[in-house]
């Protein structure tokens, strides 16, 4: 299981800006781990994103997060319950800047397709129950 290969590493609590800045981690916390092996639990993710230094870095990248808990799913697209460094980078790239018209349209199209699938599913369930 690929999810089991990564280990959750709890960063030091005084400042977690290292996660976004890419600073070296203390040896006592991580031994021979590449950045791709590091993951954050939802609790740690919220704490990292609430860190003042991280907020400043994100603002410099034109990313504004008002409620980190509300966007955890954006950073965890595989629904593993953890956020890896590559997932964090991808999400930050997607969240940069103001929403564009194509972002809104693609969301609308995805919701419409989901609604159509749900309608078909509902018809199948109703047909089986009759």
XYZ file of N, CA, C and O in Angstrom:
520
model
N 0.834 -1.177 0.000
C 0.000 0.000 0.000
C 0.878 1.239 0.000
O 1.691 1.436 0.883
N 0.689 2.092 -0.998
C 1.531 3.276 -1.136
C 1.326 4.250 0.006
O 2.216 4.957 0.406
N 0.116 4.275 0.566
C -0.158 5.184 1.662
C 0.635 4.802 2.896
O 1.027 5.637 3.670
N 0.844 3.515 3.099
C 1.547 3.036 4.277
C 3.044 3.281 4.218
O 3.727 3.185 5.222
N 3.571 3.589 3.012
C 5.010 3.788 2.868
C 5.481 5.091 3.503
O 6.582 5.188 4.000
N 4.651 6.124 3.465
C 5.035 7.414 4.015
C 4.792 7.425 5.508
O 3.853 6.830 5.994
N 5.638 8.129 6.217
C 5.481 8.243 7.657
C 5.103 9.672 7.992
O 5.631 10.609 7.422
N 4.170 9.812 8.904
C 3.796 11.131 9.354
C 4.893 11.639 10.266
O 5.251 10.989 11.234
N 5.419 12.785 9.937
C 6.496 13.377 10.715
C 5.942 14.625 11.372
O 5.453 15.519 10.697
N 6.002 14.674 12.680
C 5.531 15.844 13.404
C 6.657 16.855 13.478
O 7.680 16.596 14.080
N 6.469 18.003 12.831
C 7.504 19.020 12.891
C 7.546 19.664 14.270
O 6.613 19.545 15.038
N 8.644 20.361 14.548
C 8.731 21.089 15.810
C 7.627 22.124 15.841
O 7.300 22.723 14.841
N 7.068 22.352 17.017
C 5.897 23.205 17.142
C 6.193 24.701 17.106
O 5.324 25.467 16.800
N 7.423 25.145 17.400
C 7.647 26.580 17.481
C 7.433 27.280 16.135
O 6.930 28.366 16.084
N 7.808 26.703 15.036
C 7.556 27.289 13.731
C 7.522 26.178 12.702
O 8.387 25.330 12.669
N 6.485 26.194 11.894
C 6.338 25.156 10.890
C 6.515 25.703 9.491
O 6.177 25.059 8.524
N 7.054 26.881 9.380
C 7.263 27.477 8.063
C 8.253 26.669 7.246
O 8.280 26.779 6.032
N 9.056 25.816 7.888
C 10.020 24.976 7.174
C 9.333 24.147 6.116
O 9.904 23.864 5.074
N 8.078 23.775 6.337
C 7.388 22.889 5.406
C 7.232 23.553 4.051
O 7.436 22.938 3.019
N 6.877 24.818 4.052
C 6.697 25.541 2.801
C 8.021 26.106 2.298
O 8.303 26.094 1.120
N 8.877 26.561 3.208
C 10.137 27.160 2.802
C 11.128 26.124 2.291
O 12.032 26.438 1.556
N 10.971 24.865 2.714
C 11.894 23.832 2.284
C 13.179 23.834 3.081
O 14.191 23.320 2.632
N 13.180 24.454 4.264
C 14.369 24.456 5.110
C 14.712 23.038 5.538
O 13.865 22.163 5.587
N 15.958 22.829 5.880
C 16.400 21.524 6.368
C 15.709 21.213 7.687
O 15.485 22.085 8.509
N 15.355 19.971 7.862
C 14.708 19.531 9.096
C 15.752 19.058 10.089
O 16.780 18.522 9.698
N 15.487 19.217 11.373
C 16.427 18.721 12.376
C 16.628 17.216 12.253
O 15.680 16.477 12.013
N 17.868 16.783 12.428
C 18.201 15.363 12.259
C 17.414 14.490 13.214
O 17.069 13.360 12.875
N 17.109 14.973 14.417
C 16.375 14.131 15.359
C 14.936 13.892 14.905
O 14.317 12.935 15.309
N 14.418 14.749 14.007
C 13.051 14.579 13.532
C 12.973 13.682 12.299
O 12.015 12.941 12.108
N 13.956 13.777 11.437
C 13.898 13.046 10.166
C 15.277 12.494 9.843
O 16.244 13.228 9.811
N 15.325 11.194 9.597
C 16.574 10.553 9.209
C 16.435 10.034 7.796
O 15.586 9.212 7.503
N 17.272 10.537 6.904
C 17.310 10.075 5.525
C 15.946 10.064 4.839
O 15.620 9.128 4.114
N 15.147 11.068 5.055
C 13.839 11.132 4.397
C 13.866 12.244 3.362
O 14.333 13.336 3.629
N 13.363 11.956 2.186
C 13.246 13.014 1.189
C 11.967 13.785 1.481
O 11.105 13.327 2.216
N 11.844 14.954 0.914
C 10.644 15.767 1.145
C 9.380 15.053 0.686
O 8.323 15.248 1.236
N 9.491 14.187 -0.338
C 8.307 13.480 -0.819
C 7.781 12.473 0.202
O 6.639 12.071 0.143
N 8.617 12.047 1.117
C 8.195 11.082 2.126
C 7.470 11.737 3.299
O 6.866 11.045 4.102
N 7.550 13.051 3.397
C 6.915 13.745 4.509
C 5.440 13.972 4.216
O 5.073 14.337 3.113
N 4.621 13.759 5.211
C 3.196 14.015 5.083
C 2.704 14.726 6.337
O 3.296 14.603 7.404
N 1.619 15.465 6.168
C 0.972 16.125 7.289
C -0.412 15.548 7.475
O -1.150 15.381 6.502
N -0.771 15.263 8.715
C -2.142 14.875 9.011
C -3.008 16.124 8.881
O -2.491 17.244 8.784
N -4.309 15.967 8.929
C -5.193 17.130 8.826
C -4.932 18.105 9.974
O -4.873 19.327 9.777
N -4.752 17.584 11.160
C -4.476 18.429 12.332
C -3.183 19.228 12.130
O -3.134 20.440 12.378
N -2.130 18.543 11.686
C -0.854 19.215 11.449
C -0.960 20.213 10.292
O -0.370 21.291 10.330
N -1.714 19.842 9.258
C -1.913 20.734 8.112
C -2.539 22.047 8.564
O -2.074 23.127 8.191
N -3.564 21.960 9.385
C -4.246 23.164 9.866
C -3.283 24.012 10.693
O -3.222 25.234 10.539
N -2.494 23.356 11.534
C -1.529 24.090 12.345
C -0.468 24.757 11.477
O -0.090 25.907 11.703
N 0.017 24.055 10.468
C 1.014 24.627 9.556
C 0.419 25.824 8.833
O 1.042 26.892 8.751
N -0.784 25.676 8.308
C -1.394 26.755 7.537
C -1.781 27.947 8.405
O -1.895 29.057 7.900
N -1.991 27.740 9.692
C -2.288 28.843 10.606
C -1.026 29.566 11.074
O -1.116 30.637 11.664
N 0.150 28.997 10.805
C 1.414 29.597 11.220
C 1.600 30.933 10.503
O 1.400 31.042 9.294
N 1.981 31.952 11.259
C 2.134 33.296 10.707
C 3.165 33.342 9.576
O 2.957 33.991 8.548
N 4.281 32.640 9.743
C 5.305 32.612 8.699
C 4.804 31.952 7.428
O 5.102 32.412 6.316
N 4.044 30.893 7.575
C 3.481 30.209 6.407
C 2.465 31.111 5.722
O 2.435 31.206 4.494
N 1.639 31.801 6.500
C 0.656 32.724 5.923
C 1.354 33.813 5.093
O 0.898 34.144 4.002
N 2.469 34.323 5.611
C 3.220 35.343 4.865
C 3.784 34.780 3.566
O 3.735 35.428 2.522
N 4.318 33.560 3.633
C 4.844 32.930 2.418
C 3.740 32.711 1.391
O 3.929 32.954 0.195
N 2.586 32.241 1.849
C 1.470 32.010 0.934
C 0.990 33.322 0.323
O 0.672 33.370 -0.870
N 0.943 34.386 1.112
C 0.545 35.691 0.564
C 1.537 36.148 -0.503
O 1.132 36.701 -1.524
N 2.829 35.897 -0.268
C 3.842 36.233 -1.279
C 3.615 35.448 -2.567
O 3.963 35.911 -3.651
N 3.039 34.256 -2.446
C 2.735 33.415 -3.611
C 1.349 33.703 -4.189
O 0.891 33.013 -5.088
N 0.668 34.718 -3.640
C -0.677 35.103 -4.084
C -1.710 34.025 -3.777
O -2.605 33.747 -4.569
N -1.553 33.396 -2.600
C -2.510 32.392 -2.129
C -3.044 32.868 -0.787
O -2.275 33.111 0.134
N -4.362 33.018 -0.706
C -4.981 33.447 0.538
C -5.897 32.330 1.015
O -6.792 31.900 0.296
N -5.633 31.864 2.241
C -6.468 30.824 2.847
C -7.094 31.396 4.108
O -6.397 31.680 5.074
N -8.401 31.572 4.085
C -9.081 32.118 5.251
C -9.369 31.044 6.289
O -9.356 31.313 7.482
N -9.643 29.830 5.817
C -9.986 28.740 6.724
C -9.285 27.466 6.247
O -9.818 26.736 5.410
N -8.092 27.183 6.782
C -7.334 26.005 6.324
C -8.108 24.692 6.447
O -7.974 23.816 5.595
N -8.933 24.557 7.457
C -9.695 23.315 7.630
C -10.656 23.093 6.457
O -10.903 21.960 6.051
N -11.175 24.184 5.901
C -12.132 24.077 4.804
C -11.484 23.672 3.482
O -12.160 23.166 2.594
N -10.174 23.875 3.354
C -9.504 23.552 2.085
C -8.628 22.302 2.177
O -7.915 21.993 1.237
N -8.703 21.582 3.273
C -7.867 20.391 3.418
C -8.078 19.428 2.253
O -7.120 18.871 1.722
N -9.329 19.249 1.818
C -9.615 18.334 0.704
C -8.930 18.765 -0.585
O -8.560 17.926 -1.402
N -8.750 20.058 -0.772
C -8.052 20.556 -1.954
C -6.595 20.106 -1.939
O -6.025 19.774 -2.972
N -6.011 20.071 -0.751
C -4.610 19.677 -0.608
C -4.453 18.156 -0.518
O -3.343 17.653 -0.615
N -5.549 17.432 -0.299
C -5.524 15.969 -0.171
C -6.422 15.348 -1.237
O -7.451 14.746 -0.934
N -6.049 15.471 -2.516
C -6.937 15.001 -3.586
C -7.147 13.497 -3.623
O -8.162 13.020 -4.134
N -6.218 12.712 -3.074
C -6.384 11.259 -3.079
C -7.155 10.764 -1.855
O -7.342 9.571 -1.687
N -7.602 11.700 -1.016
C -8.423 11.389 0.156
C -7.732 10.401 1.100
O -8.363 9.548 1.690
N -6.403 10.559 1.232
C -5.639 9.661 2.099
C -5.679 10.087 3.559
O -5.284 9.341 4.437
N -6.124 11.319 3.795
C -6.126 11.841 5.153
C -4.822 12.517 5.515
O -4.652 13.008 6.624
N -3.893 12.552 4.564
C -2.584 13.193 4.745
C -2.273 14.051 3.532
O -2.761 13.798 2.442
N -1.424 15.050 3.742
C -0.976 15.901 2.641
C 0.526 15.722 2.493
O 1.279 15.944 3.439
N 0.944 15.294 1.309
C 2.379 15.132 1.027
C 2.910 16.437 0.445
O 2.151 17.332 0.064
N 4.212 16.543 0.358
C 4.829 17.745 -0.212
C 4.394 17.938 -1.671
O 3.996 19.047 -2.045
N 4.432 16.910 -2.518
C 3.971 17.126 -3.902
C 2.499 17.567 -3.967
O 2.152 18.419 -4.789
N 1.645 17.009 -3.101
C 0.239 17.433 -3.082
C 0.131 18.895 -2.655
O -0.679 19.651 -3.197
N 0.951 19.305 -1.682
C 0.937 20.687 -1.218
C 1.353 21.622 -2.349
O 0.703 22.638 -2.586
N 2.405 21.275 -3.059
C 2.891 22.120 -4.152
C 1.825 22.239 -5.241
O 1.532 23.341 -5.719
N 1.219 21.120 -5.628
C 0.176 21.140 -6.671
C -0.996 22.016 -6.259
O -1.515 22.800 -7.058
N -1.444 21.890 -5.020
C -2.584 22.671 -4.555
C -2.251 24.160 -4.517
O -3.070 24.993 -4.918
N -1.057 24.497 -4.047
C -0.662 25.903 -4.000
C -0.627 26.488 -5.404
O -1.098 27.607 -5.639
N -0.119 25.730 -6.364
C -0.094 26.213 -7.751
C -1.508 26.442 -8.284
O -1.764 27.405 -9.010
N -2.432 25.573 -7.911
C -3.821 25.716 -8.375
C -4.529 26.882 -7.695
O -5.434 27.482 -8.280
N -4.152 27.188 -6.462
C -4.841 28.228 -5.701
C -4.269 29.628 -5.910
O -4.832 30.600 -5.407
N -3.189 29.742 -6.646
C -2.557 31.057 -6.841
C -3.459 31.983 -7.634
O -4.072 31.593 -8.612
N -3.522 33.235 -7.184
C -4.230 34.270 -7.926
C -5.740 34.198 -7.784
O -6.287 33.404 -7.040
N -6.373 35.080 -8.518
C -7.837 35.164 -8.512
C -8.421 34.044 -9.373
O -7.795 33.607 -10.332
N -9.639 33.588 -9.022
C -10.280 32.573 -9.869
C -10.526 33.126 -11.274
O -10.891 34.280 -11.431
N -10.282 32.295 -12.251
C -10.506 32.665 -13.638
C -11.858 32.107 -14.087
O -12.394 31.182 -13.489
N -12.370 32.646 -15.150
C -13.668 32.210 -15.666
C -13.674 30.711 -15.971
O -14.636 30.010 -15.669
N -12.553 30.195 -16.520
C -12.510 28.770 -16.854
C -12.541 27.898 -15.584
O -13.035 26.775 -15.613
N -12.031 28.405 -14.450
C -12.115 27.665 -13.190
C -13.572 27.491 -12.769
O -13.994 26.419 -12.350
N -14.331 28.560 -12.891
C -15.738 28.527 -12.502
C -16.523 27.626 -13.451
O -17.347 26.810 -13.017
N -16.256 27.734 -14.739
C -16.972 26.914 -15.723
C -16.642 25.434 -15.538
O -17.545 24.586 -15.577
N -15.373 25.098 -15.321
C -15.026 23.687 -15.157
C -15.671 23.107 -13.891
O -16.081 21.947 -13.885
N -15.786 23.901 -12.846
C -16.473 23.439 -11.636
C -17.951 23.220 -11.921
O -18.531 22.213 -11.510
N -18.558 24.122 -12.636
C -19.966 23.998 -12.990
C -20.203 22.749 -13.843
O -21.150 21.996 -13.608
N -19.330 22.509 -14.810
C -19.462 21.328 -15.676
C -19.313 20.039 -14.856
O -20.077 19.092 -15.033
N -18.351 20.013 -13.948
C -18.152 18.827 -13.114
C -19.374 18.572 -12.234
O -19.815 17.416 -12.081
N -19.944 19.619 -11.663
C -21.152 19.459 -10.844
C -22.338 18.981 -11.679
O -23.129 18.145 -11.246
N -22.443 19.497 -12.881
C -23.540 19.083 -13.773
C -23.418 17.584 -14.118
O -24.394 16.847 -14.097
N -22.184 17.132 -14.416
C -21.965 15.711 -14.723
C -22.288 14.841 -13.515
O -22.884 13.780 -13.644
N -21.883 15.293 -12.340
C -22.179 14.552 -11.117
C -23.682 14.469 -10.895
O -24.205 13.406 -10.532
N -24.383 15.553 -11.137
C -25.837 15.559 -10.993
C -26.491 14.578 -11.964
O -27.418 13.841 -11.597
N -25.997 14.540 -13.202
C -26.543 13.615 -14.196
C -26.309 12.162 -13.775
O -27.196 11.314 -13.912
N -25.130 11.855 -13.256
C -24.836 10.499 -12.786
C -25.732 10.133 -11.618
O -26.228 9.008 -11.533
N -25.944 11.070 -10.710
C -26.817 10.800 -9.575
C -28.243 10.562 -10.041
O -28.922 9.657 -9.537
N -28.727 11.329 -11.015
C -30.074 11.131 -11.557
C -30.205 9.736 -12.162
O -31.222 9.047 -11.948
N -29.192 9.284 -12.927
C -29.227 7.928 -13.501
C -29.228 6.871 -12.407
O -29.963 5.891 -12.472
N -28.394 7.062 -11.395
C -28.338 6.134 -10.265
C -29.699 6.061 -9.572
O -30.188 4.980 -9.233
N -30.328 7.212 -9.378
C -31.629 7.254 -8.710
C -32.665 6.495 -9.529
O -33.498 5.764 -8.976
N -32.639 6.634 -10.851
C -33.575 5.903 -11.718
C -33.372 4.394 -11.618
O -34.333 3.619 -11.575
N -32.117 3.976 -11.581
C -31.814 2.539 -11.460
C -32.331 1.994 -10.138
O -32.965 0.938 -10.095
N -32.110 2.708 -9.076
C -32.581 2.283 -7.750
C -34.091 2.226 -7.706
O -34.673 1.268 -7.185
N -34.736 3.211 -8.300
C -36.207 3.230 -8.308
C -36.770 2.096 -9.145
O -37.782 1.491 -8.788
N -36.106 1.781 -10.289
C -36.551 0.682 -11.141
C -36.415 -0.658 -10.436
O -37.240 -1.556 -10.591
N -35.348 -0.833 -9.660
C -35.136 -2.101 -8.939
C -36.106 -2.268 -7.786
O -36.448 -3.370 -7.420
N -36.552 -1.160 -7.221
C -37.473 -1.205 -6.088
C -38.912 -1.435 -6.513
O -39.763 -1.836 -5.714
N -39.239 -1.223 -7.787
C -40.621 -1.332 -8.260
C -41.040 -2.725 -8.544
O -40.458 -3.682 -8.643
